[in-house]
Structures are given as structure tokens and as C-alpha cells.
């Protein structure tokens, strides 16, 4: 059972990063996260969102 949850968590990662992210979508997800109580999971997700916003900014300034 533990292995199954591990597989689920791992498979979510690459798919998330390969998807071309829309800035509005990322900001919306950040707003939802900010409404949750602070936790390690939330701060990890916010870190990911910051990285995604930076990569979106780089794409926008380049193209």
C-alpha cells in the first residue's frame, strides 16, 4: 500500500513540469494555497509555484 502511494506521488511530478503552464492558472493555484493553514506541504507547493512563475517570466521576456 505504501508503495502505491509513492508511485502516485512520483507520477504527478514529471507530468506537472512538462505541462505548459498558464500564468493565471499558477496564480489561481497559489491563491488557493494561501487560504490553507501553513504546512510543509504548502510551502513546498509554493516553492514549486515560484519556480513555475519564474520560468513563465523567462519565456515571456524571451518570446
N, CA and C atoms as an extended XYZ file, in Angstrom:
189
Properties=species:S:1:pos:R:3:atomname:S:1:resname:S:1:resid:I:1 pbc="F F F"
N         0.831       -1.205        0.000 N   UNK     1
C         0.000        0.000        0.000 CA  UNK     1
C         0.864        1.252        0.000 C   UNK     1
N         1.913        1.207        0.825 N   UNK     2
C         2.800        2.370        0.873 CA  UNK     2
C         3.464        2.604       -0.486 C   UNK     2
N         3.843        1.527       -1.163 N   UNK     3
C         4.493        1.649       -2.458 CA  UNK     3
C         3.544        2.315       -3.464 C   UNK     3
N         2.266        1.968       -3.374 N   UNK     4
C         1.305        2.526       -4.319 CA  UNK     4
C         1.223        4.045       -4.198 C   UNK     4
N         1.168        4.547       -2.971 N   UNK     5
C         1.093        5.995       -2.787 CA  UNK     5
C         2.371        6.667       -3.278 C   UNK     5
N         3.495        5.978       -3.140 N   UNK     6
C         4.773        6.504       -3.621 CA  UNK     6
C         4.728        6.675       -5.144 C   UNK     6
N         4.201        5.682       -5.837 N   UNK     7
C         4.094        5.739       -7.295 CA  UNK     7
C         3.203        6.915       -7.709 C   UNK     7
N         2.083        7.089       -7.003 N   UNK     8
C         1.178        8.180       -7.325 CA  UNK     8
C         1.852        9.529       -7.177 C   UNK     8
N         2.632        9.671       -6.105 N   UNK     9
C         3.291       10.948       -5.855 CA  UNK     9
C         4.343       11.211       -6.934 C   UNK     9
N         5.092       10.176       -7.306 N   UNK    10
C         6.143       10.351       -8.304 CA  UNK    10
C         5.576       10.669       -9.682 C   UNK    10
N         4.481       10.023      -10.051 N   UNK    11
C         3.938       10.210      -11.395 CA  UNK    11
C         3.352       11.607      -11.564 C   UNK    11
N         2.993       12.257      -10.449 N   UNK    12
C         2.420       13.599      -10.551 CA  UNK    12
C         3.495       14.622      -10.910 C   UNK    12
N         4.718       14.380      -10.486 N   UNK    13
C         5.794       15.355      -10.655 CA  UNK    13
C         6.135       15.678      -12.099 C   UNK    13
N         6.639       14.717      -12.853 N   UNK    14
C         7.064       14.987      -14.237 CA  UNK    14
C         5.931       15.528      -15.101 C   UNK    14
N         4.730       14.976      -14.928 N   UNK    15
C         3.605       15.422      -15.744 CA  UNK    15
C         3.332       16.901      -15.485 C   UNK    15
N         3.434       17.300      -14.221 N   UNK    16
C         3.196       18.699      -13.850 CA  UNK    16
C         4.208       19.617      -14.522 C   UNK    16
N         5.475       19.201      -14.526 N   UNK    17
C         6.522       20.081      -15.045 CA  UNK    17
C         6.527       20.121      -16.577 C   UNK    17
N         6.072       19.042      -17.230 N   UNK    18
C         6.072       19.015      -18.690 CA  UNK    18
C         4.949       19.877      -19.257 C   UNK    18
N         3.851       19.987      -18.509 N   UNK    19
C         2.701       20.730      -18.985 CA  UNK    19
C         3.073       22.197      -19.138 C   UNK    19
N         2.646       22.801      -20.228 N   UNK    20
C         2.892       24.232      -20.395 CA  UNK    20
C         1.924       24.964      -19.483 C   UNK    20
N         2.477       25.725      -18.555 N   UNK    21
C         1.644       26.336      -17.534 CA  UNK    21
C         1.186       27.727      -17.946 C   UNK    21
N        -0.069       27.989      -17.654 N   UNK    22
C        -0.633       29.311      -17.874 CA  UNK    22
C        -0.434       30.118      -16.597 C   UNK    22
N         0.017       31.351      -16.718 N   UNK    23
C         0.319       32.143      -15.527 CA  UNK    23
C        -0.919       32.329      -14.648 C   UNK    23
N        -2.069       32.556      -15.262 N   UNK    24
C        -3.302       32.741      -14.498 CA  UNK    24
C        -3.615       31.489      -13.682 C   UNK    24
N        -3.373       30.331      -14.287 N   UNK    25
C        -3.630       29.063      -13.612 CA  UNK    25
C        -2.718       28.900      -12.401 C   UNK    25
N        -1.441       29.260      -12.572 N   UNK    26
C        -0.476       29.150      -11.478 CA  UNK    26
C        -0.845       30.113      -10.351 C   UNK    26
N        -1.211       31.345      -10.719 N   UNK    27
C        -1.585       32.330       -9.703 CA  UNK    27
C        -2.850       31.901       -8.956 C   UNK    27
N        -3.793       31.302       -9.679 N   UNK    28
C        -5.021       30.819       -9.061 CA  UNK    28
C        -4.712       29.730       -8.045 C   UNK    28
N        -3.801       28.822       -8.422 N   UNK    29
C        -3.426       27.746       -7.510 CA  UNK    29
C        -2.712       28.315       -6.287 C   UNK    29
N        -1.902       29.370       -6.498 N   UNK    30
C        -1.208       29.990       -5.366 CA  UNK    30
C        -2.225       30.631       -4.410 C   UNK    30
N        -3.239       31.284       -4.975 N   UNK    31
C        -4.273       31.892       -4.132 CA  UNK    31
C        -4.983       30.840       -3.283 C   UNK    31
N        -5.290       29.692       -3.889 N   UNK    32
C        -5.941       28.627       -3.129 CA  UNK    32
C        -5.030       28.115       -2.018 C   UNK    32
N        -3.737       27.982       -2.317 N   UNK    33
C        -2.793       27.510       -1.302 CA  UNK    33
C        -2.696       28.485       -0.136 C   UNK    33
N        -2.739       29.774       -0.430 N   UNK    34
C        -2.591       30.768        0.623 CA  UNK    34
C        -3.755       30.719        1.614 C   UNK    34
N        -4.885       30.155        1.192 N   UNK    35
C        -6.037       30.049        2.083 CA  UNK    35
C        -5.927       28.853        3.023 C   UNK    35
N        -4.994       27.949        2.756 N   UNK    36
C        -4.799       26.793        3.626 CA  UNK    36
C        -3.921       27.173        4.814 C   UNK    36
N        -4.057       26.427        5.933 N   UNK    37
C        -3.141       26.664        7.049 CA  UNK    37
C        -1.719       26.299        6.635 C   UNK    37
N        -0.721       27.016        7.140 N   UNK    38
C         0.664       26.740        6.752 CA  UNK    38
C         1.070       25.309        7.097 C   UNK    38
N         1.807       24.680        6.191 N   UNK    39
C         2.310       23.328        6.426 CA  UNK    39
C         3.522       23.116        5.535 C   UNK    39
N         4.244       22.045        5.794 N   UNK    40
C         5.416       21.735        4.980 CA  UNK    40
C         4.993       21.509        3.531 C   UNK    40
N         3.858       20.832        3.356 N   UNK    41
C         3.360       20.535        2.006 CA  UNK    41
C         3.026       21.830        1.273 C   UNK    41
N         2.401       22.775        1.997 N   UNK    42
C         2.027       24.040        1.372 CA  UNK    42
C         3.261       24.824        0.947 C   UNK    42
N         4.270       24.884        1.811 N   UNK    43
C         5.457       25.668        1.463 CA  UNK    43
C         6.210       25.031        0.300 C   UNK    43
N         6.194       23.693        0.217 N   UNK    44
C         6.824       23.017       -0.919 CA  UNK    44
C         6.081       23.362       -2.207 C   UNK    44
N         4.760       23.371       -2.141 N   UNK    45
C         3.955       23.707       -3.317 CA  UNK    45
C         4.182       25.157       -3.729 C   UNK    45
N         4.307       26.049       -2.743 N   UNK    46
C         4.556       27.457       -3.059 CA  UNK    46
C         5.921       27.634       -3.703 C   UNK    46
N         6.895       26.862       -3.246 N   UNK    47
C         8.231       26.914       -3.854 CA  UNK    47
C         8.144       26.517       -5.324 C   UNK    47
N         7.385       25.444       -5.596 N   UNK    48
C         7.188       24.993       -6.976 CA  UNK    48
C         6.525       26.087       -7.804 C   UNK    48
N         5.516       26.730       -7.235 N   UNK    49
C         4.792       27.783       -7.946 CA  UNK    49
C         5.709       28.964       -8.249 C   UNK    49
N         6.560       29.331       -7.290 N   UNK    50
C         7.521       30.412       -7.542 CA  UNK    50
C         8.428       30.063       -8.720 C   UNK    50
N         8.896       28.821       -8.752 N   UNK    51
C         9.772       28.385       -9.843 CA  UNK    51
C         9.027       28.426      -11.170 C   UNK    51
N         7.761       28.001      -11.159 N   UNK    52
C         6.973       27.999      -12.388 CA  UNK    52
C         6.740       29.421      -12.884 C   UNK    52
N         6.473       30.345      -11.960 N   UNK    53
C         6.273       31.737      -12.359 CA  UNK    53
C         7.555       32.318      -12.944 C   UNK    53
N         8.700       31.962      -12.365 N   UNK    54
C         9.975       32.446      -12.905 CA  UNK    54
C        10.188       31.926      -14.320 C   UNK    54
N         9.874       30.648      -14.546 N   UNK    55
C        10.083       30.095      -15.887 CA  UNK    55
C         9.091       30.707      -16.878 C   UNK    55
N         7.883       31.010      -16.427 N   UNK    56
C         6.906       31.679      -17.294 CA  UNK    56
C         7.411       33.072      -17.651 C   UNK    56
N         7.957       33.788      -16.661 N   UNK    57
C         8.502       35.123      -16.917 CA  UNK    57
C         9.639       35.063      -17.929 C   UNK    57
N        10.505       34.061      -17.798 N   UNK    58
C        11.625       33.925      -18.739 CA  UNK    58
C        11.109       33.678      -20.149 C   UNK    58
N        10.101       32.795      -20.267 N   UNK    59
C         9.523       32.528      -21.586 CA  UNK    59
C         8.929       33.798      -22.176 C   UNK    59
N         8.228       34.564      -21.351 N   UNK    60
C         7.554       35.772      -21.831 CA  UNK    60
C         8.572       36.816      -22.286 C   UNK    60
N         9.640       36.984      -21.519 N   UNK    61
C        10.625       38.012      -21.877 CA  UNK    61
C        11.427       37.592      -23.106 C   UNK    61
N        11.587       36.273      -23.287 N   UNK    62
C        12.359       35.796      -24.422 CA  UNK    62
C        11.534       35.901      -25.706 C   UNK    62
N        10.269       35.526      -25.631 N   UNK    63
C         9.486       35.446      -26.855 CA  UNK    63
C         8.597       36.637      -27.072 C   UNK    63
